[in-house]
XYZ file of C-alpha atoms in Angstrom:
685
model
C 38.490 32.336 -28.381
C 40.434 34.627 -26.076
C 38.139 36.135 -23.233
C 39.627 39.061 -24.237
C 39.453 40.463 -27.435
C 42.485 41.656 -29.177
C 42.555 41.755 -32.637
C 45.258 39.433 -32.746
C 43.151 36.308 -31.332
C 40.642 37.094 -34.007
C 41.283 33.841 -35.876
C 38.989 31.132 -35.443
C 35.302 29.975 -35.040
C 32.802 27.879 -36.247
C 29.295 27.361 -34.704
C 29.334 24.249 -32.798
C 26.361 22.068 -32.402
C 25.169 21.678 -28.562
C 23.083 18.498 -28.882
C 20.269 18.605 -27.138
C 17.412 15.838 -25.726
C 14.025 16.194 -26.921
C 11.385 16.630 -25.072
C 10.467 12.991 -25.444
C 13.981 12.225 -23.867
C 13.058 15.060 -20.391
C 9.928 13.273 -20.209
C 10.902 9.840 -20.251
C 13.651 11.266 -17.316
C 16.747 10.660 -19.106
C 19.321 13.189 -17.527
C 22.742 11.716 -17.966
C 24.891 11.108 -21.198
C 22.443 8.687 -23.479
C 23.507 5.178 -24.511
C 23.543 3.625 -27.530
C 22.998 -0.281 -27.210
C 25.553 -2.897 -28.019
C 26.789 -2.850 -31.569
C 29.949 -5.384 -31.060
C 31.496 -6.537 -34.472
C 31.462 -10.330 -35.487
C 33.801 -11.615 -37.842
C 31.748 -12.920 -41.123
C 30.290 -16.617 -40.499
C 29.011 -18.325 -43.581
C 27.820 -15.198 -45.631
C 28.930 -11.952 -47.002
C 29.405 -8.854 -46.039
C 26.356 -6.917 -45.189
C 24.464 -5.915 -48.130
C 23.552 -1.962 -48.703
C 20.689 -1.602 -46.668
C 21.867 -3.583 -43.196
C 23.423 -0.108 -42.002
C 19.689 1.328 -42.826
C 18.150 3.266 -39.910
C 14.851 4.324 -38.945
C 13.125 7.924 -38.892
C 10.078 9.056 -37.398
C 10.033 8.089 -33.683
C 12.045 5.195 -33.636
C 14.719 7.538 -34.309
C 14.382 9.714 -31.293
C 17.309 9.085 -28.502
C 15.611 7.791 -25.294
C 15.120 5.132 -22.733
C 18.945 4.535 -23.695
C 19.020 3.680 -27.165
C 20.235 6.365 -29.642
C 17.764 5.517 -32.839
C 17.095 2.175 -34.758
C 19.562 0.682 -36.262
C 18.980 -3.030 -35.522
C 21.999 -5.476 -35.827
C 23.856 -3.583 -38.334
C 27.007 -3.521 -36.543
C 26.750 -7.564 -36.232
C 27.732 -10.710 -38.008
C 25.148 -10.670 -41.206
C 23.632 -14.309 -41.621
C 21.384 -15.753 -44.509
C 19.111 -17.987 -43.237
C 16.553 -20.297 -45.330
C 15.173 -22.673 -42.285
C 12.780 -22.204 -39.660
C 15.832 -23.401 -36.958
C 18.376 -20.764 -38.137
C 15.702 -17.636 -38.375
C 14.379 -19.180 -34.639
C 18.395 -19.248 -33.640
C 19.505 -16.228 -34.267
C 16.395 -13.957 -33.758
C 16.756 -15.464 -30.545
C 19.983 -14.773 -30.032
C 21.675 -12.151 -27.374
C 24.189 -11.035 -29.955
C 23.145 -8.145 -32.676
C 22.413 -9.939 -35.833
C 21.655 -9.274 -39.928
C 19.407 -12.211 -40.318
C 18.242 -12.394 -44.408
C 15.562 -14.269 -44.909
C 15.936 -15.795 -48.362
C 13.421 -18.601 -48.898
C 9.858 -19.213 -47.872
C 9.892 -20.041 -44.029
C 6.814 -22.403 -42.590
C 6.125 -22.014 -39.177
C 5.590 -24.669 -37.332
C 2.957 -24.948 -35.433
C 1.223 -22.929 -37.253
C 0.785 -19.611 -35.361
C 3.960 -19.642 -33.605
C 5.626 -15.671 -32.986
C 9.032 -16.504 -32.932
C 10.500 -14.096 -29.732
C 12.843 -11.814 -31.077
C 15.819 -10.425 -29.053
C 17.676 -6.806 -29.022
C 19.504 -5.500 -32.043
C 18.282 -7.676 -34.775
C 17.641 -6.649 -38.080
C 15.596 -9.351 -40.246
C 14.952 -8.652 -43.804
C 13.820 -10.089 -46.743
C 16.619 -10.654 -49.556
C 14.690 -8.908 -52.026
C 10.928 -10.457 -52.737
C 11.764 -14.183 -51.621
C 11.914 -13.532 -47.968
C 8.302 -15.111 -46.911
C 6.928 -15.815 -43.218
C 4.161 -18.142 -43.633
C 1.595 -19.474 -40.770
C 3.149 -17.337 -38.030
C 5.197 -14.084 -37.213
C 7.692 -12.624 -34.920
C 6.764 -11.321 -30.734
C 8.974 -8.357 -29.175
C 8.556 -8.612 -25.279
C 9.165 -6.431 -22.218
C 12.148 -4.409 -22.524
C 12.794 -5.491 -26.619
C 14.361 -2.846 -28.527
C 16.900 -1.856 -31.917
C 14.760 -3.997 -33.492
C 14.048 -3.891 -37.736
C 11.922 -6.075 -39.929
C 12.076 -4.885 -43.278
C 11.034 -6.444 -46.692
C 9.858 -9.409 -45.505
C 6.187 -10.950 -46.761
C 4.765 -12.129 -43.876
C 1.392 -14.113 -44.573
C -1.283 -16.761 -43.845
C -1.908 -17.902 -40.645
C -5.879 -17.358 -41.575
C -7.976 -20.327 -39.617
C -11.211 -19.598 -41.008
C -12.527 -17.604 -38.909
C -13.234 -14.083 -39.537
C -12.889 -12.067 -36.200
C -10.794 -15.009 -34.598
C -10.848 -14.644 -30.589
C -9.474 -18.113 -30.258
C -5.961 -17.850 -32.549
C -3.883 -14.802 -31.530
C -1.597 -15.175 -34.386
C 0.011 -11.738 -35.381
C 2.422 -10.990 -37.940
C 4.516 -8.428 -35.790
C 3.202 -8.142 -31.722
C 5.192 -6.214 -29.221
C 4.455 -6.133 -26.119
C 6.804 -3.616 -23.924
C 9.233 -3.504 -26.632
C 10.498 0.115 -27.461
C 12.565 1.176 -30.705
C 11.236 -0.553 -33.426
C 10.701 -0.511 -36.948
C 8.651 -2.118 -39.013
C 9.275 -1.178 -42.846
C 8.214 -2.469 -46.398
C 6.598 -5.395 -45.557
C 3.507 -6.948 -47.011
C 1.768 -8.158 -44.267
C -2.117 -10.184 -45.112
C -4.182 -12.982 -44.196
C -3.423 -13.490 -40.366
C -5.778 -15.124 -38.054
C -6.047 -11.766 -35.543
C -3.984 -8.704 -35.836
C -1.161 -7.666 -38.396
C 0.571 -5.229 -35.984
C -0.037 -5.216 -32.448
C 1.679 -2.529 -30.718
C 0.624 -3.117 -26.822
C 1.076 -2.754 -23.141
C 3.578 0.292 -23.263
C 5.447 -0.208 -26.735
C 7.128 2.945 -27.493
C 9.342 4.626 -29.888
C 7.839 2.896 -32.982
C 7.807 3.857 -36.352
C 5.751 1.536 -39.194
C 6.688 3.017 -42.894
C 6.101 1.820 -46.667
C 3.930 -1.409 -45.773
C 1.145 -3.128 -47.472
C -1.445 -4.299 -45.033
C -4.081 -6.099 -46.451
C -7.081 -9.246 -46.402
C -7.550 -8.941 -42.546
C -10.119 -8.133 -39.969
C -7.937 -6.136 -37.826
C -5.072 -4.318 -39.393
C -3.368 -2.712 -36.774
C -3.917 -2.221 -32.901
C -1.983 0.415 -30.422
C -2.391 0.637 -26.886
C -4.027 -1.729 -24.727
C -2.987 -0.110 -21.014
C -4.425 2.556 -19.173
C -0.744 4.444 -19.342
C -0.021 7.208 -22.063
C 3.469 6.141 -22.667
C 3.324 5.365 -26.432
C 5.006 7.649 -28.964
C 4.520 6.171 -32.766
C 5.217 7.023 -36.125
C 3.231 5.964 -39.333
C 3.886 6.978 -42.550
C 3.592 5.242 -46.490
C 1.315 2.680 -45.395
C -1.034 1.356 -48.140
C -3.742 -0.489 -45.834
C -6.697 -1.939 -48.009
C -9.403 -4.613 -47.746
C -9.210 -4.514 -43.699
C -12.276 -4.146 -41.546
C -10.758 -2.282 -38.222
C -8.273 -0.968 -36.891
C -6.585 1.137 -39.433
C -5.261 1.449 -36.863
C -7.044 1.708 -33.567
C -4.656 4.093 -31.642
C -5.460 3.853 -27.642
C -3.941 5.992 -25.025
C -0.768 6.920 -26.980
C 0.926 10.020 -26.050
C 2.005 10.734 -29.335
C 1.053 9.286 -32.701
C 1.862 10.707 -35.761
C 0.088 9.574 -38.858
C 1.230 10.961 -42.578
C 0.830 9.883 -46.127
C -1.096 6.724 -45.858
C -3.460 5.094 -48.185
C -6.285 3.895 -46.695
C -8.589 1.888 -49.433
C -11.474 0.141 -49.105
C -11.931 -1.797 -52.138
C -15.505 -1.786 -53.920
C -17.166 -4.742 -54.920
C -15.216 -7.442 -52.346
C -16.817 -9.013 -49.327
C -14.516 -6.815 -46.599
C -15.810 -3.382 -45.693
C -14.451 -1.123 -43.326
C -16.032 -0.328 -40.095
C -14.114 2.772 -39.625
C -10.564 3.958 -40.502
C -8.107 5.966 -38.243
C -9.530 5.742 -34.889
C -8.023 7.857 -31.802
C -9.045 6.584 -28.871
C -8.544 7.434 -24.928
C -6.337 9.659 -24.118
C -4.700 9.550 -27.736
C -3.110 12.500 -28.921
C -2.887 11.965 -32.794
C -1.887 14.322 -35.624
C -3.060 12.867 -39.419
C -1.788 15.328 -42.173
C -1.684 14.380 -45.862
C -3.244 11.231 -46.006
C -5.420 9.750 -48.802
C -8.898 8.101 -47.831
C -11.093 6.348 -50.774
C -14.389 4.699 -50.369
C -13.848 3.949 -46.213
C -16.269 4.287 -43.739
C -16.324 6.248 -40.960
C -12.538 7.561 -42.206
C -11.501 9.143 -38.991
C -13.254 8.906 -35.236
C -12.412 9.824 -32.266
C -13.652 9.400 -28.182
C -14.415 12.598 -26.493
C -11.576 11.915 -24.145
C -9.164 11.722 -27.372
C -7.480 14.367 -29.864
C -6.974 14.665 -33.460
C -5.688 17.824 -35.067
C -6.401 16.745 -39.200
C -4.356 18.960 -42.082
C -3.836 18.154 -45.617
C -5.703 15.025 -45.827
C -8.329 14.063 -49.100
C -11.496 11.926 -48.706
C -12.534 10.471 -51.810
C -16.145 8.434 -51.819
C -16.076 8.271 -47.878
C -18.894 8.081 -45.467
C -19.652 8.317 -42.183
C -17.923 10.244 -38.792
C -14.925 12.189 -40.184
C -13.624 14.197 -36.919
C -11.021 15.916 -35.664
C -10.443 18.312 -32.474
C -8.290 18.924 -29.174
C -5.094 19.897 -28.873
C -2.513 17.581 -30.370
C 1.296 18.031 -30.688
C 4.003 19.286 -33.098
C 6.056 16.587 -34.095
C 8.549 18.449 -35.436
C 9.213 18.740 -31.934
C 10.848 15.399 -31.918
C 12.418 14.662 -35.437
C 11.998 16.398 -38.494
C 10.130 14.895 -41.787
C 8.713 15.425 -45.108
C 5.265 15.440 -46.391
C 4.624 14.354 -49.426
C 1.615 15.849 -51.667
C -1.416 14.175 -50.645
C -2.981 13.581 -54.416
C 0.155 11.974 -55.226
C 0.289 9.002 -52.216
C -2.123 6.324 -54.075
C 0.217 6.380 -56.860
C 3.078 6.720 -54.526
C 2.152 3.555 -52.127
C 0.989 1.423 -55.222
C 4.552 1.310 -56.284
C 6.699 1.732 -53.337
C 4.807 0.066 -50.445
C 5.965 -3.752 -49.548
C 8.851 -6.025 -50.251
C 11.285 -4.587 -52.663
C 13.516 -6.311 -54.832
C 16.123 -3.880 -54.095
C 15.320 -2.199 -50.861
C 17.027 0.913 -51.990
C 14.922 1.779 -55.111
C 11.698 3.204 -53.488
C 12.231 7.186 -53.246
C 12.615 8.050 -50.222
C 15.480 9.105 -47.703
C 14.501 6.713 -44.919
C 15.265 3.808 -47.375
C 18.179 4.934 -49.146
C 21.401 3.345 -47.828
C 25.014 3.531 -49.115
C 27.514 0.881 -49.684
C 29.891 1.185 -47.144
C 33.069 0.218 -46.328
C 34.058 -0.874 -42.748
C 37.359 -0.255 -40.887
C 37.474 -1.492 -37.398
C 39.680 0.045 -34.813
C 40.559 -1.499 -31.528
C 43.741 -0.433 -28.873
C 43.959 -4.210 -27.920
C 44.867 -4.978 -31.349
C 41.782 -7.210 -32.200
C 40.890 -4.739 -34.923
C 42.394 -3.990 -38.295
C 44.330 -0.935 -36.469
C 44.859 0.429 -33.556
C 44.105 4.078 -33.703
C 42.068 6.440 -35.402
C 44.391 8.168 -37.445
C 45.527 4.875 -39.303
C 42.013 3.877 -39.979
C 41.787 7.470 -41.844
C 45.249 6.911 -43.288
C 43.905 4.120 -44.749
C 40.915 5.589 -46.703
C 41.772 5.948 -49.970
C 41.992 10.231 -51.982
C 39.160 10.645 -53.333
C 37.211 8.118 -52.160
C 33.672 8.143 -53.573
C 31.356 5.783 -51.422
C 30.830 5.660 -47.434
C 33.927 4.869 -45.239
C 32.833 3.836 -41.909
C 35.363 3.802 -39.115
C 33.850 2.059 -36.351
C 36.193 2.354 -33.270
C 36.025 -0.309 -30.102
C 35.384 1.073 -26.727
C 38.437 2.361 -24.941
C 40.190 6.401 -24.838
C 42.037 7.003 -27.622
C 44.369 9.846 -26.891
C 45.485 10.775 -30.331
C 44.973 13.292 -33.063
C 42.580 13.084 -35.477
C 42.774 14.715 -39.015
C 40.291 13.999 -42.205
C 41.529 15.562 -44.638
C 39.572 17.694 -47.829
C 40.717 14.746 -50.228
C 38.608 11.606 -48.046
C 35.180 12.641 -48.163
C 32.247 10.215 -47.356
C 33.806 9.409 -44.161
C 31.894 7.691 -40.780
C 34.035 8.002 -37.359
C 31.379 5.953 -34.902
C 31.780 4.037 -31.864
C 30.772 0.596 -31.210
C 30.597 0.789 -27.233
C 27.208 0.622 -25.576
C 27.184 4.482 -24.892
C 28.775 7.589 -26.124
C 31.046 7.766 -23.535
C 32.503 4.585 -24.059
C 34.660 5.289 -26.960
C 36.444 8.665 -26.443
C 39.021 10.499 -29.019
C 40.946 13.045 -26.163
C 43.960 15.579 -26.485
C 45.133 18.328 -24.897
C 46.101 20.847 -27.434
C 45.724 24.663 -27.006
C 46.403 27.778 -28.732
C 49.530 28.481 -26.839
C 50.910 24.664 -27.201
C 54.495 24.927 -28.477
C 54.925 22.472 -31.327
C 57.026 19.678 -31.148
C 59.299 20.775 -34.232
C 59.626 24.308 -32.735
C 57.717 26.291 -35.240
C 55.603 28.243 -33.205
C 52.547 27.007 -31.304
C 49.311 25.803 -32.409
C 46.671 28.668 -32.891
C 43.384 28.165 -31.825
C 42.744 25.573 -35.026
C 45.381 23.624 -34.587
C 44.485 23.174 -31.280
C 41.617 20.786 -32.476
C 41.584 17.061 -31.054
C 39.516 16.028 -34.300
C 39.876 18.121 -37.052
C 37.663 17.568 -40.261
C 38.163 19.354 -43.421
C 36.568 16.559 -45.325
C 33.098 17.088 -47.037
C 30.052 14.457 -45.896
C 31.492 13.362 -43.212
C 29.457 11.889 -40.055
C 30.632 10.990 -36.384
C 28.205 9.223 -33.919
C 27.888 7.332 -30.676
C 31.354 8.547 -29.051
C 33.091 11.487 -27.179
C 35.323 14.038 -28.844
C 37.162 15.991 -26.008
C 39.927 18.273 -25.269
C 41.163 17.425 -21.839
C 43.726 20.968 -21.419
C 44.854 21.791 -18.045
C 44.072 25.622 -17.645
C 44.741 25.710 -14.220
C 48.144 24.616 -14.889
C 48.733 26.330 -17.824
C 48.014 30.214 -17.220
C 51.013 31.057 -19.162
C 49.781 30.441 -22.244
C 46.398 31.133 -24.467
C 44.085 28.805 -23.261
C 41.913 28.466 -26.090
C 41.360 24.035 -26.754
C 39.344 22.953 -29.280
C 37.772 19.634 -29.244
C 36.137 19.594 -32.589
C 36.936 21.500 -35.511
C 34.951 21.091 -38.656
C 35.680 23.327 -41.894
C 33.656 21.397 -44.804
C 30.167 21.335 -46.090
C 27.301 18.588 -44.680
C 29.092 17.599 -41.475
C 26.565 15.507 -39.657
C 26.848 14.859 -35.810
C 24.789 12.171 -34.171
C 24.801 11.144 -30.736
C 27.778 12.234 -29.609
C 29.123 14.145 -26.719
C 31.927 17.729 -27.115
C 33.531 18.071 -24.324
C 36.162 21.025 -23.467
C 36.365 24.333 -21.640
C 37.114 27.351 -23.943
C 36.335 27.174 -27.372
C 35.093 23.522 -27.405
C 33.360 23.485 -30.838
C 34.532 25.195 -33.651
C 32.204 24.992 -36.578
C 34.327 26.714 -39.421
C 34.336 26.433 -43.773
C 37.060 25.849 -46.167
C 36.688 29.550 -47.428
C 35.455 32.354 -46.294
C 33.653 32.407 -49.508
C 32.889 28.328 -48.979
C 29.596 27.395 -47.913
C 29.817 25.139 -44.585
C 26.833 23.237 -42.784
C 26.722 21.519 -39.622
C 23.572 19.474 -38.240
C 23.915 17.905 -35.111
C 21.456 16.294 -33.329
C 20.730 14.078 -30.295
C 24.612 14.961 -28.797
C 26.040 17.197 -26.005
C 28.501 20.209 -26.153
C 30.220 21.348 -23.235
C 32.161 24.295 -22.369
C 32.218 27.751 -21.103
C 33.851 30.535 -23.120
C 32.659 31.222 -26.508
C 32.422 27.502 -26.958
C 29.952 27.042 -29.716
C 32.008 29.319 -32.597
C 32.937 29.803 -36.093
C 31.150 31.008 -39.849
C 29.598 27.557 -40.610
C 25.932 27.386 -40.835
C 24.936 25.226 -38.245
C 21.919 23.870 -36.576
C 22.107 22.186 -33.202
C 18.802 20.498 -32.525
C 17.368 17.850 -30.162
C 20.411 18.469 -28.146
C 22.148 19.234 -24.285
C 24.087 22.434 -24.083
C 25.962 22.034 -20.549
C 27.403 24.678 -18.899
C 30.183 24.961 -17.235
C 32.347 26.611 -14.826
C 36.020 27.484 -15.059
C 39.247 26.368 -13.906
C 39.417 28.596 -11.020
C 35.705 27.646 -9.972
C 34.100 30.827 -11.312
C 30.557 31.321 -13.009
C 30.790 33.338 -16.384
C 30.900 32.747 -19.764
C 29.180 32.379 -23.546
C 27.638 29.933 -25.490
C 27.955 31.047 -28.883
C 30.647 32.865 -30.759
C 29.261 33.367 -34.034
C 31.584 34.795 -37.633
C 28.776 34.428 -39.873
C 29.538 35.966 -43.839
C 26.734 38.946 -44.309
C 25.119 36.334 -46.992
C 25.168 33.180 -44.795
C 22.871 31.485 -41.941
C 24.367 31.740 -38.851
C 24.027 29.218 -35.708
C 20.392 27.981 -35.163
C 20.036 26.037 -31.558
C 16.538 24.502 -32.202
C 14.231 22.116 -29.702
C 17.070 21.591 -27.314
C 18.726 22.631 -23.508
C 20.971 24.428 -22.009
C 21.764 24.091 -18.362
C 25.148 23.175 -16.005
C 25.583 23.324 -12.914
C 26.379 26.642 -12.644
C 25.604 30.639 -10.973
C 22.191 31.759 -12.238
C 22.179 34.804 -14.310
C 26.350 33.952 -15.093
C 26.038 33.085 -18.889
C 25.399 34.856 -22.403
C 23.977 33.414 -25.283
C 26.311 34.678 -27.206
C 28.314 37.713 -28.471
C 29.578 38.539 -32.129
C 32.890 37.801 -33.190
C 34.164 39.832 -35.977
C 36.819 37.518 -36.696
C 39.974 40.243 -37.194
C 38.318 42.697 -36.574
C 36.084 42.250 -40.655
C 33.565 44.653 -40.092
C 31.782 42.917 -43.492
C 30.756 40.175 -41.189
C 27.079 39.477 -39.870
C 27.080 37.516 -36.763
C 24.020 35.438 -36.677
C 22.534 33.008 -33.430
C 19.210 32.309 -33.348
C 17.992 29.936 -30.173
C 14.273 28.884 -30.513
C 11.754 26.134 -28.674
C 15.124 25.657 -26.524
C 14.615 25.052 -22.468
C 16.957 28.244 -20.771
C 18.244 27.158 -17.330
C 18.054 29.621 -14.832
C 21.833 30.277 -15.899
C 20.920 32.338 -18.894
C 21.320 35.955 -18.635
C 18.010 38.195 -18.611
C 20.084 39.927 -21.328
C 21.458 37.234 -23.104
C 24.030 38.651 -25.859
C 26.464 41.546 -24.937
C 29.290 43.124 -27.269
C 32.510 41.918 -28.292
C 36.071 43.475 -29.069
C 34.018 46.643 -30.120
C 31.413 44.830 -31.938
C 27.557 45.873 -31.076
C 25.959 42.664 -30.904
C 22.666 44.974 -32.074
C 24.391 45.493 -35.014
C 24.165 41.759 -35.964
C 21.430 39.026 -36.037
C 20.776 37.793 -32.493
C 17.267 36.444 -31.654
C 15.036 34.301 -29.670
C 11.634 32.082 -30.348
C 9.373 30.596 -27.934
C 12.225 29.034 -25.533
C 10.963 28.299 -21.933
C 12.463 27.805 -18.758
C 13.731 30.081 -15.909
C 16.650 31.513 -18.583
C 14.035 32.743 -20.784
C 12.253 36.016 -20.835
C 10.078 38.623 -22.645
C 10.507 40.507 -26.169
C 12.392 43.897 -25.007
C 14.909 46.279 -26.728
C 17.712 43.634 -25.063
C 15.851 40.915 -25.892
C 14.716 40.024 -29.394
C 12.037 37.768 -30.155
C 11.074 36.745 -33.795
C 7.684 37.243 -34.781
C 5.777 34.355 -35.670
C 6.448 35.299 -39.767
C 9.633 35.365 -39.153
C 10.330 32.566 -37.452
C 8.901 30.289 -40.460
C 12.076 31.638 -42.107
C 14.154 30.532 -39.499
C 13.704 26.671 -39.273
C 15.914 23.804 -39.638
C 15.192 23.032 -42.865
C 15.732 26.705 -43.690
C 19.433 26.280 -42.321
C 19.982 23.239 -44.137
C 19.092 24.298 -47.685
C 18.086 21.312 -49.337
C 20.417 18.994 -47.601
C 18.466 16.076 -45.526
C 21.204 14.637 -43.123
C 20.789 10.965 -43.369
C 22.871 8.391 -41.280
C 25.244 6.373 -43.549
């Protein structure tokens, strides 16, 4: 948008999502544009295409972008192989390349107690309920990352000694691993623990598993360092004596919707349930404890925040206290009702004959067709637009356009009749795959029919619903310094659709970088951006869409002439819609102090019926933000529209005043991410 807002200029905007880094990333010292693990594509070998669930990604802490790994998706972009022997299982699990390994038989470990040393970028998943690992399990060593273990039965390494000190035979053991998802497994009757998360392993999610018939169910810690972040949800833990789990020195342990059951009249008696040890900070929500002795205990140095738990027939210690944390600072999640947990887990935990049948978003993945793009001719198409053109009009299922590393200088448009498209970079980093062009609003069209206009200048234009983009950069590199003679609004990404999910991307430009629009003024358009970066200087997140920028980084940059001045947002929201929400993010950049506004109201075309809205909450603001962060635009006062903050931090934050409205706690409860998304839960597919 033009900085000088003449009425003729009012013709764009869509609130872009500035991709922010979760606090967990900041703590880990990740300051550069985070990278994704290698996702190289392989030709199909001796097996069929990957099954639907092979593209599923983790939730909870395993979904967080940290340590150079953007979430946990295993080997989804590698070759899919089906194994029925120990030799083949070990061959592919220990390979350097990514693989989806389908276990379609009972595999006996030899010798008993063998733990296969899994390498990074692997999905190991049972075929229906036929995948059994007997007499051993899996080991994930230091630095191993991006591993998914799903839908398996791992059992029977038991050596006849209940509290076995001589045989360290676990179902899954990790020592210094990160980004691991253990989901929908049946783990039982091992010689030592069922799951051990040890030695600074972190960004782990354990979900929808059955853990039973063992002395030690689930141990976490064994280190003096307080670094482990772990999510444990929807697990059925029964007939286990201890470590249910035992959580030692975990920085953040989030336990919810678990069912701990000490079955009456059996030989196995629980000594304790959930245990918070050392310096652990634990949040324990909506879990159900039945017949458990000492159901919740903690050390004097540890913390437990209990919410909504149910205890039936329990006895002994049930403790809480201390300051914990808010899991929603790191990821979104939905609690099931505590009363429903026993029935839900009895029917839904453990391996499934069809992994997609459990009624939870985290276990669903749509069948996807994959089209590959490579500049060097090794893919099906050499340009991104050619792949988009190949998507059939009116397609009803997901089409993934996998783009190999390279710089693609082209314009890309996803038309409205091609929904359910994902454009995904397959490189190790979101910087490896770049789609870039240099049109601006005033750039003449080649056919002589005028100029592009702001919306028409977009490098990538998305007009189709249910669009997703991940692990790539979208840029507009229009040279303002050389073209001060024409209108210089230059959009990198324009969305004009509903349910647009932008995950782990960079959107880079100067003025008008990210335009979040809707198909029409009366149409709903929702955009959710997470774990991403938005870079620009003037109104660079703008438009009328209902937009959330969550856990992302908004990077402020200087103008073409080296000066520092600008505006982050320019919402053009309809009166009955929600506008732009920036939450749990970071606003920073190499610009002068007190030189940028958070936003101003864009009444497109002078439309007085609009009610622009920007809310910035729970976000770190650098000193670049002015102490009076909102300003007027084209004769419209920001005070007549909807601009507010809530619990921001950093040098650029400030206390409430007439020039700096702050939401009350009560008002803030109605301006959460979920309120913006209105029943839509963005899910990677």
